[in-house]
CSV table of N, CA and C in Angstrom, one decimal:
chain,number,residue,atom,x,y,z
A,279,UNK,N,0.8,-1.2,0.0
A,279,UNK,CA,0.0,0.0,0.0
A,279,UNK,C,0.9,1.2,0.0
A,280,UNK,N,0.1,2.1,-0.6
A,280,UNK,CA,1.3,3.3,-0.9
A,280,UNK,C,0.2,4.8,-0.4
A,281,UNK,N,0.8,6.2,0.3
A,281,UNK,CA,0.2,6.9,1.0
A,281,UNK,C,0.3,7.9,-0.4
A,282,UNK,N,-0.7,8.3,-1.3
A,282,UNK,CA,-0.6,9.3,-2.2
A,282,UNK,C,-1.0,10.6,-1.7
A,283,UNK,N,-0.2,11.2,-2.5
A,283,UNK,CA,-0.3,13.1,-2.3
A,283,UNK,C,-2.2,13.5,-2.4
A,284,UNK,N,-2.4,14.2,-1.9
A,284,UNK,CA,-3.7,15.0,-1.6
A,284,UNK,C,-3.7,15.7,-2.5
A,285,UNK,N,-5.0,16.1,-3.7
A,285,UNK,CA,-5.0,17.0,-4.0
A,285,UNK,C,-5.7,18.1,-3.4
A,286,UNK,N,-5.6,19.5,-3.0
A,286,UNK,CA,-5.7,20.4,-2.5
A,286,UNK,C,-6.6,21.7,-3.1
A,287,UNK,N,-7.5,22.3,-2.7
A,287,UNK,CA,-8.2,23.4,-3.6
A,287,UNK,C,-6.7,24.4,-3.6
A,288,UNK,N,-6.8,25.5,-4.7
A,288,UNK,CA,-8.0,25.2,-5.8
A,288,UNK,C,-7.6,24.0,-6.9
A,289,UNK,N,-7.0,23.5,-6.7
A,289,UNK,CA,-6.7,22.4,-7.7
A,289,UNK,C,-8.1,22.0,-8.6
A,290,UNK,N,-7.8,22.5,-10.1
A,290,UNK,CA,-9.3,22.2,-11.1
A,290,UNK,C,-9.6,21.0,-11.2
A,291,UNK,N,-9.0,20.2,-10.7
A,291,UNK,CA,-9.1,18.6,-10.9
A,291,UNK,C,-10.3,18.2,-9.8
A,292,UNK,N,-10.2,18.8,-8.6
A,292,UNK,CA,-11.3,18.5,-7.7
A,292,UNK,C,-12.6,18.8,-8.5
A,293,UNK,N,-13.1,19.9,-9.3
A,293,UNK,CA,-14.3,20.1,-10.1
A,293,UNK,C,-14.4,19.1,-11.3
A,294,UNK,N,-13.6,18.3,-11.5
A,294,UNK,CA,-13.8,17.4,-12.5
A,294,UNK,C,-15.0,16.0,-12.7
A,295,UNK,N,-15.6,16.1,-12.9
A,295,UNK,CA,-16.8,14.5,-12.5
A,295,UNK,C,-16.1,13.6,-13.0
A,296,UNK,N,-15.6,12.5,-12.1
A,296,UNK,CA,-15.3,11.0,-11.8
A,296,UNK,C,-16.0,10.3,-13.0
A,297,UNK,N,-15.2,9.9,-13.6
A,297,UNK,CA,-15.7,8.3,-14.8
A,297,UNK,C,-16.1,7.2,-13.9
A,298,UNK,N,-16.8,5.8,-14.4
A,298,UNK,CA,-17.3,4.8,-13.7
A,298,UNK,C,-16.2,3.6,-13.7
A,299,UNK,N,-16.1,3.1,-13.0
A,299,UNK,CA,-15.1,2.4,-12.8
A,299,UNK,C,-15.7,0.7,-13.8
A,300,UNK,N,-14.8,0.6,-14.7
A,300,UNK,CA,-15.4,-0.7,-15.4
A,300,UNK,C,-15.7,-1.7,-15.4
A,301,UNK,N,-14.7,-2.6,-14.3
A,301,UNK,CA,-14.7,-3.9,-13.5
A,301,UNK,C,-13.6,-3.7,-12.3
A,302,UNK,N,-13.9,-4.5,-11.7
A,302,UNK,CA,-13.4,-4.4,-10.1
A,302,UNK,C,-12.1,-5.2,-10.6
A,303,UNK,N,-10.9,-5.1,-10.7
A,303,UNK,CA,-9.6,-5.9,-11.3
A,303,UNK,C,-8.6,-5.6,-10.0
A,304,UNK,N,-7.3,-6.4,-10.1
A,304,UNK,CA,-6.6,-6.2,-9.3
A,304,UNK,C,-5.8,-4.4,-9.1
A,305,UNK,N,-6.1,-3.8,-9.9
A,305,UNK,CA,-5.7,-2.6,-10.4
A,305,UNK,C,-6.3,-1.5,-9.5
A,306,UNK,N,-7.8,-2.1,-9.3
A,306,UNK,CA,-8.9,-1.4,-8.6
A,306,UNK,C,-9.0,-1.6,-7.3
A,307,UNK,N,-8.6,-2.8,-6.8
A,307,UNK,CA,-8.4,-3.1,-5.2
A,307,UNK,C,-7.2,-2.3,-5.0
A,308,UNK,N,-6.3,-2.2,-5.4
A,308,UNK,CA,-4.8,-1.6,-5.6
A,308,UNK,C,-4.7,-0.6,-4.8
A,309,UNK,N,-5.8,0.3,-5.6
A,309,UNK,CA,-6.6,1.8,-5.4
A,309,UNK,C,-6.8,1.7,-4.1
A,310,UNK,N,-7.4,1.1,-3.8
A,310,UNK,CA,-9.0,1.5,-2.8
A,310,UNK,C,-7.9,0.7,-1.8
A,311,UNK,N,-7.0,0.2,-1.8
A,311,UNK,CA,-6.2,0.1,-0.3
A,311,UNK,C,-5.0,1.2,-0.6
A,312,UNK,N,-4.8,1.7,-1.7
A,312,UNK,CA,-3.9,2.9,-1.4
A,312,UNK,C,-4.6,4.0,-1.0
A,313,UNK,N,-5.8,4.2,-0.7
A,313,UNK,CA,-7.3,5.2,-0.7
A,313,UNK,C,-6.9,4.8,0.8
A,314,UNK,N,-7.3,4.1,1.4
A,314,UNK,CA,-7.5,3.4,2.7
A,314,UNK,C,-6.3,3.9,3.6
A,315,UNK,N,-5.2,3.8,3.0
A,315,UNK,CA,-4.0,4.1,3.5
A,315,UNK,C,-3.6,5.5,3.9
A,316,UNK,N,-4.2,6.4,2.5
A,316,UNK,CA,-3.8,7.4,2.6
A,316,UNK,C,-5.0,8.0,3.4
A,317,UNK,N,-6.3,7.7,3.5
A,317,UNK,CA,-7.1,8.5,4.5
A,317,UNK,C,-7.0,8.2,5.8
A,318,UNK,N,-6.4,7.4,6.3
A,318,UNK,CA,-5.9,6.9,7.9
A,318,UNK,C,-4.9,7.6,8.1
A,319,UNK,N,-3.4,7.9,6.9
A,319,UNK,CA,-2.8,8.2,7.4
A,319,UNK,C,-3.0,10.1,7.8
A,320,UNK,N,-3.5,10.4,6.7
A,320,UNK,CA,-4.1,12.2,6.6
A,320,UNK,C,-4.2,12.9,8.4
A,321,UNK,N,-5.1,12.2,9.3
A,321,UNK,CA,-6.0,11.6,9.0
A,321,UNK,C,-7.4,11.9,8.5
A,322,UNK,N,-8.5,11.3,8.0
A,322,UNK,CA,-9.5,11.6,8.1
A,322,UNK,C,-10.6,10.4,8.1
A,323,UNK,N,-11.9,10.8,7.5
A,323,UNK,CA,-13.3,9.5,7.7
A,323,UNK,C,-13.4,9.1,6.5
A,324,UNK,N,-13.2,9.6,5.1
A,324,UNK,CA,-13.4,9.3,3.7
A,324,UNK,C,-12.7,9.9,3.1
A,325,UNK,N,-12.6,9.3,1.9
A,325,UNK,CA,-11.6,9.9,0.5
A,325,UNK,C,-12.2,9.2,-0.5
A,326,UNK,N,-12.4,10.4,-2.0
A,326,UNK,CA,-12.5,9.9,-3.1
A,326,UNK,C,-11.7,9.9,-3.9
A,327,UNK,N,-11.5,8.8,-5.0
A,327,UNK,CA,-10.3,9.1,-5.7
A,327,UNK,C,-9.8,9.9,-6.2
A,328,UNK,N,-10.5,10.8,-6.7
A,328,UNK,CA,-10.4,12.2,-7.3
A,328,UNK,C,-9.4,12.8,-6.4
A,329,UNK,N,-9.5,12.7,-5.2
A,329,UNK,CA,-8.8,13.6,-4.0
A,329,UNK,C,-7.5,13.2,-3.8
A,330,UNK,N,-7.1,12.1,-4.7
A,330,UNK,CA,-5.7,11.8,-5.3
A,330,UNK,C,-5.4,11.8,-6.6
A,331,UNK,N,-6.3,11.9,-7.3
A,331,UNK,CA,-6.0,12.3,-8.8
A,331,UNK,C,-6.2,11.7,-9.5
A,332,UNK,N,-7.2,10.8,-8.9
A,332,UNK,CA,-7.8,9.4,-9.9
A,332,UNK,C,-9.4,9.6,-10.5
A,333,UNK,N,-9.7,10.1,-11.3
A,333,UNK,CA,-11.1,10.2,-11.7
A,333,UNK,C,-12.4,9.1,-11.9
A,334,UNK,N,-11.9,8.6,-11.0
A,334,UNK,CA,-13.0,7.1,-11.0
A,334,UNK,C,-13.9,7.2,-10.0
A,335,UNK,N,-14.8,7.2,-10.1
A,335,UNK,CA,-16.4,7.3,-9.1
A,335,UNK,C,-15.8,5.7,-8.3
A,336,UNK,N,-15.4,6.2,-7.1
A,336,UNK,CA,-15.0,5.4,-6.1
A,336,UNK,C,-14.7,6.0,-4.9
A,337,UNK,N,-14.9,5.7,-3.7
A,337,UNK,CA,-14.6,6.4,-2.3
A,337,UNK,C,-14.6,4.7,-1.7
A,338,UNK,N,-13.5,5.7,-0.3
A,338,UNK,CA,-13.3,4.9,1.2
A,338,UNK,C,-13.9,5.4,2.1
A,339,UNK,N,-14.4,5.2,3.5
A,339,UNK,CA,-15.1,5.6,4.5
A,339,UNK,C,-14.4,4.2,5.3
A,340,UNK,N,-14.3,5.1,7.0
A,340,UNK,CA,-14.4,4.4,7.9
A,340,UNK,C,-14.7,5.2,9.4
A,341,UNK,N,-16.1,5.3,9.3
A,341,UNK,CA,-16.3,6.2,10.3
A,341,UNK,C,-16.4,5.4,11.9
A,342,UNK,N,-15.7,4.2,12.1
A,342,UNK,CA,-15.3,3.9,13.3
A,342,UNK,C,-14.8,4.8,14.3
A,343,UNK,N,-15.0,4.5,15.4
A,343,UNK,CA,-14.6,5.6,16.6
A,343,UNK,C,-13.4,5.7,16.6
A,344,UNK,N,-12.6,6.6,17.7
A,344,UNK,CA,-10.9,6.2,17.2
A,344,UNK,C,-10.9,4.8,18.5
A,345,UNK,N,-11.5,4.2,19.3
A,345,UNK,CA,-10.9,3.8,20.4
A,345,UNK,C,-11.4,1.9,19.6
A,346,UNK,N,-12.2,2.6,18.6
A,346,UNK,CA,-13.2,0.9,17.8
A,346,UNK,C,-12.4,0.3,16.8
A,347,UNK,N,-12.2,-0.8,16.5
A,347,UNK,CA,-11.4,-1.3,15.3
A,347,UNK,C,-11.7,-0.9,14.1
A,348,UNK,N,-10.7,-0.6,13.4
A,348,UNK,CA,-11.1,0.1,12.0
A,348,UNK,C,-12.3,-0.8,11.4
A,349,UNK,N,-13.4,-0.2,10.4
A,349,UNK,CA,-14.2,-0.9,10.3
A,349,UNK,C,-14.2,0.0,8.1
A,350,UNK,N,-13.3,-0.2,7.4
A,350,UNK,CA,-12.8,0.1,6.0
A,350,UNK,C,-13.7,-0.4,5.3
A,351,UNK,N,-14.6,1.1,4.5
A,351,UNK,CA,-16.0,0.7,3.6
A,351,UNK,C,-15.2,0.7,2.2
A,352,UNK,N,-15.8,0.0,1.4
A,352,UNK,CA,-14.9,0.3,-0.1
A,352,UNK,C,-16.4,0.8,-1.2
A,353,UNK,N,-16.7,2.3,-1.4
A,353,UNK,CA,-17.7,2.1,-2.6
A,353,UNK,C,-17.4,2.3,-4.0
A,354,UNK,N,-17.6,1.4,-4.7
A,354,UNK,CA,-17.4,1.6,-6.3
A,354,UNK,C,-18.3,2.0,-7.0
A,355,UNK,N,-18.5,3.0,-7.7
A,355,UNK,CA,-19.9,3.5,-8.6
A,355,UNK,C,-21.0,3.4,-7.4
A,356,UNK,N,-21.4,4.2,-6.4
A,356,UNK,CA,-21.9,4.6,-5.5
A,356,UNK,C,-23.0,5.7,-6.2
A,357,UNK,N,-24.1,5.0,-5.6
A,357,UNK,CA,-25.1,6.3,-6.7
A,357,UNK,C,-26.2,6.2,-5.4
A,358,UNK,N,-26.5,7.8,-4.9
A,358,UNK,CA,-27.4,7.4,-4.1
A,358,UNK,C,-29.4,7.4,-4.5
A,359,UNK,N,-30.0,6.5,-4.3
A,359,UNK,CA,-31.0,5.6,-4.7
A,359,UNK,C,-32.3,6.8,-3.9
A,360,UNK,N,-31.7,7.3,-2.7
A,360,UNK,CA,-33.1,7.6,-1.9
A,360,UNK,C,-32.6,8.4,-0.7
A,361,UNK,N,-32.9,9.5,-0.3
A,361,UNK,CA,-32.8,10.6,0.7
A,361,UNK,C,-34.2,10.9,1.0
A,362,UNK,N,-33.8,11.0,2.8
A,362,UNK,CA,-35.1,10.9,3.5
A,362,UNK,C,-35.3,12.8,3.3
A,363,UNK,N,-36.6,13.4,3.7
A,363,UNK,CA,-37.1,14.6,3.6
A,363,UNK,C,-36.3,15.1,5.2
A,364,UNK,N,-35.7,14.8,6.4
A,364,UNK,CA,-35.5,14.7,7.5
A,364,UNK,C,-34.8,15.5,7.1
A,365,UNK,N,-33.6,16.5,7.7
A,365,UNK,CA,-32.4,16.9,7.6
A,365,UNK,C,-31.6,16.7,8.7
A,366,UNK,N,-30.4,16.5,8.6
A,366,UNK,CA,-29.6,16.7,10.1
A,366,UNK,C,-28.3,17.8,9.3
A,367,UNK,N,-27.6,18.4,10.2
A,367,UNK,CA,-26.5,19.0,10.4
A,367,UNK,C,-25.1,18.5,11.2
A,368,UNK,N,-24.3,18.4,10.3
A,368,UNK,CA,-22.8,18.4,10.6
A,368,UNK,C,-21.8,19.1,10.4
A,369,UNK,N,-20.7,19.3,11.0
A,369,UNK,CA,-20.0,20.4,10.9
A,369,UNK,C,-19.1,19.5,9.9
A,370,UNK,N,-18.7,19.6,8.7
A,370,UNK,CA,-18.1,18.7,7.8
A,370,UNK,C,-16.7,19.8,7.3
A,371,UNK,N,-15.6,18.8,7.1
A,371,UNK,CA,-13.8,19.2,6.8
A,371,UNK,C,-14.0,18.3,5.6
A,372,UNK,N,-12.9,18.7,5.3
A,372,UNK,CA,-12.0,18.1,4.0
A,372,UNK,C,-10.6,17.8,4.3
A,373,UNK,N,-10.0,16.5,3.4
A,373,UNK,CA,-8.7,16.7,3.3
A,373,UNK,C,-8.2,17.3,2.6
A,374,UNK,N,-8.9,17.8,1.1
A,374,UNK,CA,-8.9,18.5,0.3
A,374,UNK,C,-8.7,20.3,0.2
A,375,UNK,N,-9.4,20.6,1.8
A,375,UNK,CA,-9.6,22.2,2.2
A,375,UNK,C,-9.0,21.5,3.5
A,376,UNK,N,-7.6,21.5,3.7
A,376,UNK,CA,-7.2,21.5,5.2
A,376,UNK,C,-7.7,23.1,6.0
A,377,UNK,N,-8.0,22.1,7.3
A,377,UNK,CA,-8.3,23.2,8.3
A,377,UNK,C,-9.4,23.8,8.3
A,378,UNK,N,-10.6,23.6,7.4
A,378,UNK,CA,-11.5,24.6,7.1
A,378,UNK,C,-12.6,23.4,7.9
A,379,UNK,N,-13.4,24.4,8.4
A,379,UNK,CA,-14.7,23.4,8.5
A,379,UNK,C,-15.8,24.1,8.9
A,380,UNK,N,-17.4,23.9,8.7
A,380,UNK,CA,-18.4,25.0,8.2
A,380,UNK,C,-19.7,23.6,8.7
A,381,UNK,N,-21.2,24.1,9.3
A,381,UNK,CA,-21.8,23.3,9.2
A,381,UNK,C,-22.6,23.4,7.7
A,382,UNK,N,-22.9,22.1,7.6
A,382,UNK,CA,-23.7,21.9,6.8
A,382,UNK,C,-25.0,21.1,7.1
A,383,UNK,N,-26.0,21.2,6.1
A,383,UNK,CA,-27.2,20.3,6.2
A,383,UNK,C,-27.5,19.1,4.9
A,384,UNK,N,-27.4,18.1,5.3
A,384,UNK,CA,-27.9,17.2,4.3
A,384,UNK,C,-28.9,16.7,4.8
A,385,UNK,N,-29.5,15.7,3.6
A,385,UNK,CA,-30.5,14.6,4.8
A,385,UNK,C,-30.4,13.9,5.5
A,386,UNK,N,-31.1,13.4,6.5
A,386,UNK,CA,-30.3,12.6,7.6
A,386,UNK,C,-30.1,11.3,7.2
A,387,UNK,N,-30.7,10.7,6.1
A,387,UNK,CA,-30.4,8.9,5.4
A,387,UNK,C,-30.3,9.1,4.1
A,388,UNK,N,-29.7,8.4,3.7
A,388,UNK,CA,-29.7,8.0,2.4
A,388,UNK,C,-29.8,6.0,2.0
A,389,UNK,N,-30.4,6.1,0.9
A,389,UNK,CA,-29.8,5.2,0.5
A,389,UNK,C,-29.0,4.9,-0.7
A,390,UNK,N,-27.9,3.7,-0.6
A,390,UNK,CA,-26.6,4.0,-1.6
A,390,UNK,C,-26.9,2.6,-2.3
A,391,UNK,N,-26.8,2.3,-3.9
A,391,UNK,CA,-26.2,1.6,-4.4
A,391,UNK,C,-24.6,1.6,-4.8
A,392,UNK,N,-24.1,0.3,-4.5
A,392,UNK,CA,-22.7,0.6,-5.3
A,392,UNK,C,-22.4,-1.2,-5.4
A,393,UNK,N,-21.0,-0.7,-5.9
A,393,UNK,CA,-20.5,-2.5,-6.1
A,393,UNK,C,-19.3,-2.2,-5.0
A,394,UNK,N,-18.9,-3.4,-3.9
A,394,UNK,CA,-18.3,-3.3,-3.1
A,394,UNK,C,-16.4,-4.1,-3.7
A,395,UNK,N,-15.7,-4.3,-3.1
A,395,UNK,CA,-14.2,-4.5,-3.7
A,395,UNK,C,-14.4,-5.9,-4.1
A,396,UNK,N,-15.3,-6.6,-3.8
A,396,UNK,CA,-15.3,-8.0,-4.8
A,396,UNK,C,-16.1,-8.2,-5.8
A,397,UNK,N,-16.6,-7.1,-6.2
A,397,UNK,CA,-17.6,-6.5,-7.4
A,397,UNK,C,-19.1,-7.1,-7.7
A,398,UNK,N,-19.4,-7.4,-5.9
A,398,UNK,CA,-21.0,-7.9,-6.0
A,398,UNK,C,-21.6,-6.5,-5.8
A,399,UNK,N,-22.6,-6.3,-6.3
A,399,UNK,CA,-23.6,-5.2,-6.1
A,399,UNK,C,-24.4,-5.3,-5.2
A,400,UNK,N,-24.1,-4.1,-4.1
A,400,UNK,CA,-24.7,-3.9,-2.7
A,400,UNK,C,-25.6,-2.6,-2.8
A,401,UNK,N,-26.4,-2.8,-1.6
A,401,UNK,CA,-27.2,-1.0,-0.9
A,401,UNK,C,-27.2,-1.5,0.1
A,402,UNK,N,-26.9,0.0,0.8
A,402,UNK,CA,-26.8,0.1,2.0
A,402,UNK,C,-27.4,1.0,2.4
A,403,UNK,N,-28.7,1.3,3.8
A,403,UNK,CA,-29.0,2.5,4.2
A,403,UNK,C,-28.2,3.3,5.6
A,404,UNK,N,-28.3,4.0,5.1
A,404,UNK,CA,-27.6,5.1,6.4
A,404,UNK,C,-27.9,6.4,7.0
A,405,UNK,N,-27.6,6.3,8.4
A,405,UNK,CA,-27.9,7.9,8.9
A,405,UNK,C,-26.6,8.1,9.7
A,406,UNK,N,-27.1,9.0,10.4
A,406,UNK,CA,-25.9,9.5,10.7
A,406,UNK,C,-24.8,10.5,10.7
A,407,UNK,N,-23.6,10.1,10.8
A,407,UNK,CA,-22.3,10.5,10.4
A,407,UNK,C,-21.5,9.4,9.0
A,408,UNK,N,-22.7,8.3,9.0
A,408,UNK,CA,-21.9,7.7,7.8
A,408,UNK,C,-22.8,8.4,6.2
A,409,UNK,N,-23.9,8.4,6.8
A,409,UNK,CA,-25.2,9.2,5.5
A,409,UNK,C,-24.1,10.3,5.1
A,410,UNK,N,-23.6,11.4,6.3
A,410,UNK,CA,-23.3,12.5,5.7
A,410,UNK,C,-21.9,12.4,5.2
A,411,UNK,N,-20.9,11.6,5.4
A,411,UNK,CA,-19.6,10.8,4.7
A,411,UNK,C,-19.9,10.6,3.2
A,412,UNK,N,-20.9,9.6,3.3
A,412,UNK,CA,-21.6,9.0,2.0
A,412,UNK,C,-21.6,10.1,1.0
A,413,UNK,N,-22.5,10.8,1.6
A,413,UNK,CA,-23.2,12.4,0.6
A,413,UNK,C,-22.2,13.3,0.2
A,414,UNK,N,-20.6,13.5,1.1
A,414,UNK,CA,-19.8,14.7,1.1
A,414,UNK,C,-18.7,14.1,-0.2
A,415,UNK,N,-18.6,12.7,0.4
A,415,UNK,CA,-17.8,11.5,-0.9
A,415,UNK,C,-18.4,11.6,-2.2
A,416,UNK,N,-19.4,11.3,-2.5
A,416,UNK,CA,-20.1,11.2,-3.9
A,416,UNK,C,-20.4,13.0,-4.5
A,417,UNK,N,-20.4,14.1,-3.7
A,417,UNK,CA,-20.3,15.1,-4.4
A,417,UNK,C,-18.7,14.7,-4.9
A,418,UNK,N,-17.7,14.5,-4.5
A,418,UNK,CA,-16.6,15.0,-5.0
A,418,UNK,C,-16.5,13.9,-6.4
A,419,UNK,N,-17.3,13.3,-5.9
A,419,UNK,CA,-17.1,12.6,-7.4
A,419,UNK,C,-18.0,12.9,-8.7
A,420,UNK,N,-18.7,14.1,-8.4
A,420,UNK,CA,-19.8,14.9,-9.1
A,420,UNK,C,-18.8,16.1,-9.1
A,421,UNK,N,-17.8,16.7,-9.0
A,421,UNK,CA,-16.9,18.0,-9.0
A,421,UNK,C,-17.5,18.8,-7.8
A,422,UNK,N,-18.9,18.2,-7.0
A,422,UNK,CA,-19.0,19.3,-5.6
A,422,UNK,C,-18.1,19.2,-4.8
A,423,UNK,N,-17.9,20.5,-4.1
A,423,UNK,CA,-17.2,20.3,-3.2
A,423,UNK,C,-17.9,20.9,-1.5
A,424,UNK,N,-17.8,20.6,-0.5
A,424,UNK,CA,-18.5,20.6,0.7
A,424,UNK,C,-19.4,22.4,1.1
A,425,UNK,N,-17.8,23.2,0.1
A,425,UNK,CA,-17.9,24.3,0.3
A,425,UNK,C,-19.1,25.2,-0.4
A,426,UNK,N,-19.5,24.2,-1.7
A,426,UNK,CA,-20.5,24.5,-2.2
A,426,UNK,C,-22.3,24.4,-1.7
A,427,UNK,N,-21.9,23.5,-0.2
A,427,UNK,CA,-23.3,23.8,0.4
A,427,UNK,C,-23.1,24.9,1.2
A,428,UNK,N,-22.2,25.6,1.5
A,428,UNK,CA,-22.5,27.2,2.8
A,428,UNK,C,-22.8,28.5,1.5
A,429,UNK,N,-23.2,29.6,2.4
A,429,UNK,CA,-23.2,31.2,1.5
A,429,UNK,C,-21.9,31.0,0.6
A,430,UNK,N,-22.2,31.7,-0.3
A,430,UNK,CA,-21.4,32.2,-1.3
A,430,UNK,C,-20.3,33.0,-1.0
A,431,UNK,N,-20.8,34.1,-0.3
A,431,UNK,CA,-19.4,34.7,0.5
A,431,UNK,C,-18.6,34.1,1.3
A,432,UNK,N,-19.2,33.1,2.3
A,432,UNK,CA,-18.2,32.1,3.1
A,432,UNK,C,-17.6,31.1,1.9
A,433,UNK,N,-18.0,30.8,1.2
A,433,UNK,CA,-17.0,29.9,-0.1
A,433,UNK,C,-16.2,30.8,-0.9
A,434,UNK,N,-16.4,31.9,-1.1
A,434,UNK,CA,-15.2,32.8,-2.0
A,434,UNK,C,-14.1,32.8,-1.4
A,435,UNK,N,-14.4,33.4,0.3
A,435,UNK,CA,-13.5,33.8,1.2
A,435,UNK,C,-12.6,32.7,1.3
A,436,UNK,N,-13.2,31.3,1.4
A,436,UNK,CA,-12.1,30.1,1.4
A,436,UNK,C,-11.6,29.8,-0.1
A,437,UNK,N,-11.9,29.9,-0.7
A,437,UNK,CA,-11.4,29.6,-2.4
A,437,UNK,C,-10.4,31.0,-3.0
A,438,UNK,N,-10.5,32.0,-2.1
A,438,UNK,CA,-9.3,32.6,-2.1
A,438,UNK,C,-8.3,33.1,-1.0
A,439,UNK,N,-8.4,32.5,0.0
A,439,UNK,CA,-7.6,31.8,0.8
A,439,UNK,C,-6.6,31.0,0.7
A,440,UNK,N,-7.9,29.7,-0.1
A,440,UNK,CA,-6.3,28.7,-0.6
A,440,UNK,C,-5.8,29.2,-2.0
A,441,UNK,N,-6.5,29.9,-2.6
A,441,UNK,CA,-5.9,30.2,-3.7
A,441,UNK,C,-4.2,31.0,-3.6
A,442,UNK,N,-4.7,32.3,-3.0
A,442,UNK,CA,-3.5,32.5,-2.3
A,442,UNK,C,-2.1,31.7,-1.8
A,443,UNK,N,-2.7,30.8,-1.2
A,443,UNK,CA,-2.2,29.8,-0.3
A,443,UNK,C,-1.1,28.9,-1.3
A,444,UNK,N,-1.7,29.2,-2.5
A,444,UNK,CA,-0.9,28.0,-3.8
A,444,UNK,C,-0.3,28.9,-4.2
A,445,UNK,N,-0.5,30.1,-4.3
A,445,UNK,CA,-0.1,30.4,-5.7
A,445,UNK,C,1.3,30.9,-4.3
A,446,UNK,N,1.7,31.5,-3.2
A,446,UNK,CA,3.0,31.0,-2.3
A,446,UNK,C,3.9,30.2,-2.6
A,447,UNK,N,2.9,28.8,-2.1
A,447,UNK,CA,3.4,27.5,-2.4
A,447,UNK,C,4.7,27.5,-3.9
A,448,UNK,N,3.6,28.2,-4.5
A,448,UNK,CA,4.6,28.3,-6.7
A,448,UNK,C,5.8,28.9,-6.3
A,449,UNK,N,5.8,29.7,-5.5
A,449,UNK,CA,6.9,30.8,-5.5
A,449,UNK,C,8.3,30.1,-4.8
């Protein structure tokens, strides 16, 4: 397993939409434990591949406690099926936007079709903190990004922030 570089806003590659992944091959597990690796080590709860530079509609999640055994979700082509009218609020980060964090509202369930790393076709429902994992993961594989659910002025302020923050980094 190998710990790959983060992409970072404004990186244009984050707004990019994720291609579908074709078959689940040794290529594709490859991924999704170098995914695994690199979101434990960050750390954080999920990563999509995009957030390393891989444009394939795929994310990791492991919203285990820190004190609980890792419990490592793998979704492939993750499409969510059904969101409850309920909402809850979470205060949701990125590894993508280090340091930033903002509440947000999604719905409080969803449900997810996907194909899991042995390429049987699962759904899963959820609430929670894994629902809103679920929902913040598959925007980025739609080019959303978290910051696109707060005001507009609280997302400029951070998109030139880091913009700033890179264009340093060049120098």
């Amino acid at each position: 397993m190998t710990i790959k570089p983060l992409i970072i806003l404004p990186d244009p590659l984050l707004r990019q939409v994720s291609k579908p992944v074709e078959q689940v091959d040794a290529e594709i597990t490859r991924l999704a434990d170098d995914m695994l690796e690199t979101m434990y080590d960050a750390p954080g709860i999920g990563l999509a591949a995009i957030q390393i530079g891989v444009p394939r509609r795929m994310l990791v999640i492991d919203v285990s406690k820190e004190d609980e055994e890792n419990r490592p979700m793998v979704f492939i082509n993750p499409v969510i099926v059904a969101s409850s009218d309920e909402r809850s609020t979470y205060e949701e980060g990125c590894l993508s936007i280090p340091d930033y964090y903002a509440e947000v509202e999604r719905p409080a369930t969803v449900t997810v079709k996907f194909v899991d790393r042995e390429g049987k076709q699962q759904t899963i429902e959820a609430d929670g903190l894994l629902a809103t994992c679920l929902q913040h993961e598959i925007d980025h594989l739609n080019g959303v990004l978290f910051i696109d659910h707060i005001s507009r002025l609280k997302r400029e302020m951070v998109i030139k922030k880091f913009t700033k923050a890179a264009r340093s980094r060049a120098v």
